C-alpha cells in the first residue's frame, strides 16, 4: 500500500477531514490503495499525520458510509472491492460541487414581466393576506403536521354549509374530499369507480379536456356524446351497462349551455335505470348573471347517483388550486378505507386560510362583487363587439361564467387568430383543441374577457378587431 | 289553466320576482298549469298582477333558464313537458335553501386541539411569513394566472442551483418538474414510463407504500425486492427486460440503510445493461448527521438512466406539499409535449414563496439548523433508550433522517404498541404496514422522535417505556 501522505492545507476552505477523505478516496479509486488492504488504525494515522483523532474518524466515517471502506470488529478498517463502472468515475463527483452549473441566462423571474392583461380589481389580496397571516401566526403549529388526506375538517365544514346555501347540495363534511384541482380529485374518483366495477365513462363533446386525460390514464373506455342547447344528448348515453357520465349542466364548458330542469330529471332517471353515476361539474355556476342559480343535480337526486364537483379557481384567484367533490354516502364509504392511500395535494396553509376566509363571510362578499364586475364586463364586451365587430364576430353564448364563446368568420386558422390575440395580451383558446374538429372558415374561440380591466376592454377589443379584420 | 293569482308579499324578504317564480314553478310541478300551455304575455301579466314588467321578466327568465318553460319566437311562453322523476321533487328544492343543513356538533377546528407533541422550534414561520407576504404584495398579480404546469420557473431555477451544490445533481430548470408531493410526481412519471414502453417496476421491501399505490393504480407489474444493509439486492432485479426500479439509496425508507458507492455503480450498470431506469428518491438525505452527503446516483450517471426525486416536507415543514423530479434530458423531451395535459397541483403562492426563501439563503440556513437540532435529539433519544429501555427496546438504525427504526421485544402487537404511543402523543408507525409481514414477538416500529421538543424527550420516552414495559 502506498503510504498515506496527504498534502493537507490548513488554510483551505475545506476542513481537514474532508481533504483527507478526498485524498484517500482518490487513492482507492486509482488503485494506490488496493481492495482488501487494511488501513492504518485511527490512533496510528492520527499520530503519523499529527491530526486529531476526530479528524481521522470523520474522514473514515465518510469513506465507510459511502462504501469505500468497511470495518471488521476487533480488526480495523479495510478497503472495499469496488468493481462495476469504476472507469467512468468523474473527477468532479464527490465533494467538489462548487463549480457553478450552467443556467439559462434569462432572469428566472422574467415570466413576471409578460405583456398580459391583469385585472387586479378581481380579488382583494389584502383581506386574503390577513387570513393567511392569521394561519401562520395563530395556527402555525398545525402546519407541523401533514394535512388530512381528505382535506382539512375546518374547510370541509365551511364547504358543506356553503354548497347547501348556494347550490342546494346536501352533505356532511365526511362526504367531501378536497384536492389540488379537478384532475387530482378525478384521479381519486377513478379509483372509487373502478372499485365499483365501472370502467366506462361518457364525456361531453366539446368538453373539458384535462378530465379526459385522467380517465385515459386510468384506462377507462371513453365515449364522447355531443352537447346541444339543453346539454348532453341523454338518448345517446350507454344503456344496460353500469357507467359514469361527466357533465357540466349549469354552465357547460365551453358552450355555456344550461341543462333545463326536465333534462335533469331525465338524466337522473337514466342513472337510476342503468345503475350509473353522474359526475356533475358545477365549476363556476356561482357566477351566473341573472336570476338565482339553477338547482344542482346533486340537490335533485335522492338515490346516491350524483358526485358533485366544485372549485375555487374562478371565484377566488386562478392560481389557487382548491377543488372538492361531494360523494354520495355509499361512495364515501368505499373511499373511507382507502383515503389513507393518497396524500393530500392541496396546500394546508391555503385550506386553513380559505376556511377562515369563508367563516368570516369574505368569500360570499367576493362572489357578489365578482358577479357585478363580470356582468359589467360582459355588457361592455357585447356592446363593443356589436359596435365594431358585428360583421364577422358573433357571440355564441354569454349568460354566465367568466369567458364567452365567439364565432369568428375568417380565412385565418383558429391557431393564427389565437396567436394574434396573444400578441395583444388577450387570452383566447380555439375550441378545436376541445373537439378535435378541423378548422373551417369560421373559427370558434373561447374568449377570456374577464382578465382585461373593464376600463381597457374597449381599446383592447378594438385593437383585436383591427388585427383580425385584416385579411379576414 | 288555473288563473295565475299569486299571494305576493310586499314586506317579504324574498323579492317579488322570486315569489312569482316560486308560485309558478309550484303550479307547473303540481299540474295546475299543464305542459304545452301558453303562459300570459309579459305585458299582460304585468297589467293583471299590477307588477312591473321587470319583475315578470325576471320570474319568466328564471323559469326559462331552469327549463320549466320555453319561448317560441313571435308566439310567447309555453310550459315544458317535465316527465321523469317528477313524483320525487322535494318541497325544499329550488330557492329555499335557507334551512340549516345538519352538521356534526363538534367544532370543526377541534383537530387543532389534539394532544400531540409539536416542536415549534423546527421551523421559523416568521421568516416564511415575510416571504409569503412579499409574494402577496409585490407579485399578487401573478396569482391571477394559473401556475406553470411544470412548476414556476423561479423555483425550478433555485432548485437546479441547490441540488447541484448539495447533491451533485446536474440539470437545467427544464429538466425539473414540480408537483404537490411524491405521489403526484410519480403519476406524471408513470405516464412517461408508459410512453417509453415500460410497465414493470421493482420496489424496495420494506419501502415507501404511497408510491406503490400509484404504480398499482396505473397497472404496473410490481416486484418487491428485499433491502439489506447495502440497499436493494441488485442481483434480484429483473434482467433482459426494460423496467424501472424505485430506490431510496441515501436513506432507505424506513430502514435508513445507505447504499455504498460500489453498489451504486453496480446499479447504474444494471440499468445500462437492461435499458432500464432508476428512480432515486433522495427524500431527506440533507439531514445526514455526519460527514458530507453521499453523492447521488444522478450525479454518478452519464447515461440518462436516473430520475431524481426530492421533497421539501422534511426540510421546511411537514404540511408543505412541494416535491420535484429531475428528468434526464431524453425523458424531459418525452414529457414536454404532454406537460400541458396536467394542471399544476402545487400552490403557486407557496412555490413563489419558496423561490424567494431559497434565493435569500434562508433554506440553507434552516437545513443547517435542523441538522444540529435533530442530531441533538437523536443523541438524547439514544441515551434515554440505553438508560431506561435497553432490555427490550433496540435502535435498529440511527445515522440520519428525522425518524429511527426501533425493535421492541413485546407480547403486544405492533398496532397495540403504536396505539399506546399515540395515547401519549408520540408518533410511531408499525413497519408491518410497509412489509405486510405478520407480527412477531418483536415488533419493528418507525419512531418519529423529531416531533418532540428536545427538552421533553426524556420525560416523553420514559412515559412510553413504562407503558410498553407493562406486560412486555
PDB file of N, CA, C and O in Angstrom, chain B residues 255-289:
ATOM      1  N   UNK B 255     -35.653   1.768   6.665  1.00  0.00           N
ATOM      2  CA  UNK B 255     -34.523   1.198   7.421  1.00  0.00           C
ATOM      3  C   UNK B 255     -33.404   2.200   7.667  1.00  0.00           C
ATOM      4  O   UNK B 255     -32.612   2.039   8.591  1.00  0.00           O
ATOM      5  N   UNK B 256     -33.298   3.236   6.816  1.00  0.00           N
ATOM      6  CA  UNK B 256     -32.214   4.196   6.956  1.00  0.00           C
ATOM      7  C   UNK B 256     -30.902   3.695   6.357  1.00  0.00           C
ATOM      8  O   UNK B 256     -29.885   4.384   6.422  1.00  0.00           O
ATOM      9  N   UNK B 257     -30.897   2.512   5.748  1.00  0.00           N
ATOM     10  CA  UNK B 257     -29.656   1.978   5.186  1.00  0.00           C
ATOM     11  C   UNK B 257     -29.164   2.853   4.032  1.00  0.00           C
ATOM     12  O   UNK B 257     -29.948   3.459   3.312  1.00  0.00           O
ATOM     13  N   UNK B 258     -27.841   2.856   3.872  1.00  0.00           N
ATOM     14  CA  UNK B 258     -27.222   3.663   2.827  1.00  0.00           C
ATOM     15  C   UNK B 258     -26.549   2.734   1.828  1.00  0.00           C
ATOM     16  O   UNK B 258     -25.847   1.799   2.210  1.00  0.00           O
ATOM     17  N   UNK B 259     -26.795   2.972   0.550  1.00  0.00           N
ATOM     18  CA  UNK B 259     -26.180   2.138  -0.472  1.00  0.00           C
ATOM     19  C   UNK B 259     -24.752   2.612  -0.713  1.00  0.00           C
ATOM     20  O   UNK B 259     -24.532   3.764  -1.068  1.00  0.00           O
ATOM     21  N   UNK B 260     -23.750   1.727  -0.531  1.00  0.00           N
ATOM     22  CA  UNK B 260     -22.362   2.159  -0.708  1.00  0.00           C
ATOM     23  C   UNK B 260     -22.030   2.430  -2.178  1.00  0.00           C
ATOM     24  O   UNK B 260     -22.767   2.027  -3.083  1.00  0.00           O
ATOM     25  N   UNK B 261     -20.916   3.101  -2.376  1.00  0.00           N
ATOM     26  CA  UNK B 261     -20.578   3.606  -3.700  1.00  0.00           C
ATOM     27  C   UNK B 261     -20.470   2.482  -4.734  1.00  0.00           C
ATOM     28  O   UNK B 261     -20.931   2.607  -5.868  1.00  0.00           O
ATOM     29  N   UNK B 262     -19.877   1.343  -4.329  1.00  0.00           N
ATOM     30  CA  UNK B 262     -19.700   0.241  -5.273  1.00  0.00           C
ATOM     31  C   UNK B 262     -21.038  -0.274  -5.771  1.00  0.00           C
ATOM     32  O   UNK B 262     -21.240  -0.525  -6.961  1.00  0.00           O
ATOM     33  N   UNK B 263     -21.984  -0.387  -4.847  1.00  0.00           N
ATOM     34  CA  UNK B 263     -23.324  -0.841  -5.202  1.00  0.00           C
ATOM     35  C   UNK B 263     -24.003   0.148  -6.147  1.00  0.00           C
ATOM     36  O   UNK B 263     -24.798  -0.233  -7.003  1.00  0.00           O
ATOM     37  N   UNK B 264     -23.692   1.416  -5.938  1.00  0.00           N
ATOM     38  CA  UNK B 264     -24.307   2.430  -6.809  1.00  0.00           C
ATOM     39  C   UNK B 264     -23.867   2.245  -8.252  1.00  0.00           C
ATOM     40  O   UNK B 264     -24.668   2.305  -9.182  1.00  0.00           O
ATOM     41  N   UNK B 265     -22.569   2.015  -8.429  1.00  0.00           N
ATOM     42  CA  UNK B 265     -22.080   1.780  -9.796  1.00  0.00           C
ATOM     43  C   UNK B 265     -22.673   0.496 -10.359  1.00  0.00           C
ATOM     44  O   UNK B 265     -23.004   0.415 -11.536  1.00  0.00           O
ATOM     45  N   UNK B 266     -22.822  -0.500  -9.466  1.00  0.00           N
ATOM     46  CA  UNK B 266     -23.420  -1.763  -9.913  1.00  0.00           C
ATOM     47  C   UNK B 266     -24.858  -1.542 -10.391  1.00  0.00           C
ATOM     48  O   UNK B 266     -25.271  -2.077 -11.418  1.00  0.00           O
ATOM     49  N   UNK B 267     -25.605  -0.725  -9.641  1.00  0.00           N
ATOM     50  CA  UNK B 267     -26.998  -0.450 -10.002  1.00  0.00           C
ATOM     51  C   UNK B 267     -27.070   0.315 -11.326  1.00  0.00           C
ATOM     52  O   UNK B 267     -27.900   0.000 -12.192  1.00  0.00           O
ATOM     53  N   UNK B 268     -26.152   1.286 -11.493  1.00  0.00           N
ATOM     54  CA  UNK B 268     -26.110   2.015 -12.763  1.00  0.00           C
ATOM     55  C   UNK B 268     -25.774   1.063 -13.911  1.00  0.00           C
ATOM     56  O   UNK B 268     -26.338   1.169 -15.004  1.00  0.00           O
ATOM     57  N   UNK B 269     -24.884   0.124 -13.638  1.00  0.00           N
ATOM     58  CA  UNK B 269     -24.520  -0.866 -14.649  1.00  0.00           C
ATOM     59  C   UNK B 269     -25.719  -1.727 -15.029  1.00  0.00           C
ATOM     60  O   UNK B 269     -25.962  -1.999 -16.214  1.00  0.00           O
ATOM     61  N   UNK B 270     -26.510  -2.129 -14.013  1.00  0.00           N
ATOM     62  CA  UNK B 270     -27.719  -2.916 -14.293  1.00  0.00           C
ATOM     63  C   UNK B 270     -28.664  -2.143 -15.218  1.00  0.00           C
ATOM     64  O   UNK B 270     -29.217  -2.700 -16.172  1.00  0.00           O
ATOM     65  N   UNK B 271     -28.831  -0.837 -14.919  1.00  0.00           N
ATOM     66  CA  UNK B 271     -29.762  -0.028 -15.716  1.00  0.00           C
ATOM     67  C   UNK B 271     -29.284   0.080 -17.166  1.00  0.00           C
ATOM     68  O   UNK B 271     -30.072  -0.045 -18.107  1.00  0.00           O
ATOM     69  N   UNK B 272     -27.968   0.275 -17.351  1.00  0.00           N
ATOM     70  CA  UNK B 272     -27.409   0.368 -18.700  1.00  0.00           C
ATOM     71  C   UNK B 272     -27.631  -0.931 -19.465  1.00  0.00           C
ATOM     72  O   UNK B 272     -28.098  -0.941 -20.584  1.00  0.00           O
ATOM     73  N   UNK B 273     -27.281  -2.033 -18.796  1.00  0.00           N
ATOM     74  CA  UNK B 273     -27.305  -3.340 -19.448  1.00  0.00           C
ATOM     75  C   UNK B 273     -28.725  -3.722 -19.876  1.00  0.00           C
ATOM     76  O   UNK B 273     -28.931  -4.353 -20.903  1.00  0.00           O
ATOM     77  N   UNK B 274     -29.715  -3.327 -19.049  1.00  0.00           N
ATOM     78  CA  UNK B 274     -31.095  -3.761 -19.306  1.00  0.00           C
ATOM     79  C   UNK B 274     -31.986  -2.641 -19.842  1.00  0.00           C
ATOM     80  O   UNK B 274     -33.200  -2.754 -19.798  1.00  0.00           O
ATOM     81  N   UNK B 275     -31.366  -1.560 -20.322  1.00  0.00           N
ATOM     82  CA  UNK B 275     -32.135  -0.439 -20.860  1.00  0.00           C
ATOM     83  C   UNK B 275     -33.235  -0.020 -19.876  1.00  0.00           C
ATOM     84  O   UNK B 275     -34.396   0.126 -20.240  1.00  0.00           O
ATOM     85  N   UNK B 276     -32.841   0.135 -18.633  1.00  0.00           N
ATOM     86  CA  UNK B 276     -33.815   0.395 -17.581  1.00  0.00           C
ATOM     87  C   UNK B 276     -33.561   1.732 -16.885  1.00  0.00           C
ATOM     88  O   UNK B 276     -32.551   2.386 -17.128  1.00  0.00           O
ATOM     89  N   UNK B 277     -34.514   2.107 -16.038  1.00  0.00           N
ATOM     90  CA  UNK B 277     -34.489   3.424 -15.378  1.00  0.00           C
ATOM     91  C   UNK B 277     -34.440   3.251 -13.857  1.00  0.00           C
ATOM     92  O   UNK B 277     -35.147   2.413 -13.299  1.00  0.00           O
ATOM     93  N   UNK B 278     -33.606   4.052 -13.236  1.00  0.00           N
ATOM     94  CA  UNK B 278     -33.545   4.074 -11.772  1.00  0.00           C
ATOM     95  C   UNK B 278     -34.273   5.319 -11.272  1.00  0.00           C
ATOM     96  O   UNK B 278     -33.965   6.431 -11.700  1.00  0.00           O
ATOM     97  N   UNK B 279     -35.260   5.124 -10.391  1.00  0.00           N
ATOM     98  CA  UNK B 279     -35.936   6.262  -9.770  1.00  0.00           C
ATOM     99  C   UNK B 279     -35.322   6.434  -8.384  1.00  0.00           C
ATOM    100  O   UNK B 279     -35.505   5.595  -7.502  1.00  0.00           O
ATOM    101  N   UNK B 280     -34.549   7.494  -8.230  1.00  0.00           N
ATOM    102  CA  UNK B 280     -33.775   7.707  -6.999  1.00  0.00           C
ATOM    103  C   UNK B 280     -34.517   8.687  -6.090  1.00  0.00           C
ATOM    104  O   UNK B 280     -34.545   9.891  -6.356  1.00  0.00           O
ATOM    105  N   UNK B 281     -35.138   8.168  -5.031  1.00  0.00           N
ATOM    106  CA  UNK B 281     -35.838   9.051  -4.097  1.00  0.00           C
ATOM    107  C   UNK B 281     -34.856   9.473  -3.007  1.00  0.00           C
ATOM    108  O   UNK B 281     -34.437   8.670  -2.177  1.00  0.00           O
ATOM    109  N   UNK B 282     -34.493  10.744  -3.029  1.00  0.00           N
ATOM    110  CA  UNK B 282     -33.440  11.275  -2.156  1.00  0.00           C
ATOM    111  C   UNK B 282     -34.096  12.107  -1.050  1.00  0.00           C
ATOM    112  O   UNK B 282     -33.587  13.148  -0.665  1.00  0.00           O
ATOM    113  N   UNK B 283     -35.230  11.590  -0.500  1.00  0.00           N
ATOM    114  CA  UNK B 283     -36.188  12.456   0.186  1.00  0.00           C
ATOM    115  C   UNK B 283     -35.683  13.264   1.355  1.00  0.00           C
ATOM    116  O   UNK B 283     -36.124  14.366   1.564  1.00  0.00           O
ATOM    117  N   UNK B 284     -34.778  12.749   2.201  1.00  0.00           N
ATOM    118  CA  UNK B 284     -34.273  13.678   3.217  1.00  0.00           C
ATOM    119  C   UNK B 284     -32.795  13.479   3.478  1.00  0.00           C
ATOM    120  O   UNK B 284     -32.322  13.576   4.600  1.00  0.00           O
ATOM    121  N   UNK B 285     -32.079  13.243   2.382  1.00  0.00           N
ATOM    122  CA  UNK B 285     -30.648  12.996   2.505  1.00  0.00           C
ATOM    123  C   UNK B 285     -29.894  14.210   3.029  1.00  0.00           C
ATOM    124  O   UNK B 285     -28.775  14.090   3.503  1.00  0.00           O
ATOM    125  N   UNK B 286     -30.529  15.396   2.964  1.00  0.00           N
ATOM    126  CA  UNK B 286     -29.854  16.585   3.502  1.00  0.00           C
ATOM    127  C   UNK B 286     -29.686  16.504   5.012  1.00  0.00           C
ATOM    128  O   UNK B 286     -28.922  17.259   5.597  1.00  0.00           O
ATOM    129  N   UNK B 287     -30.471  15.632   5.645  1.00  0.00           N
ATOM    130  CA  UNK B 287     -30.460  15.615   7.105  1.00  0.00           C
ATOM    131  C   UNK B 287     -29.518  14.553   7.671  1.00  0.00           C
ATOM    132  O   UNK B 287     -29.722  14.056   8.768  1.00  0.00           O
ATOM    133  N   UNK B 288     -28.477  14.227   6.924  1.00  0.00           N
ATOM    134  CA  UNK B 288     -27.452  13.342   7.475  1.00  0.00           C
ATOM    135  C   UNK B 288     -26.737  14.080   8.597  1.00  0.00           C
ATOM    136  O   UNK B 288     -26.557  15.288   8.563  1.00  0.00           O
ATOM    137  N   UNK B 289     -26.315  13.316   9.592  1.00  0.00           N
ATOM    138  CA  UNK B 289     -25.772  13.975  10.782  1.00  0.00           C
ATOM    139  C   UNK B 289     -24.264  14.009  10.867  1.00  0.00           C
ATOM    140  O   UNK B 289     -23.707  14.554  11.786  1.00  0.00           O
TER     141      UNK B 289
END
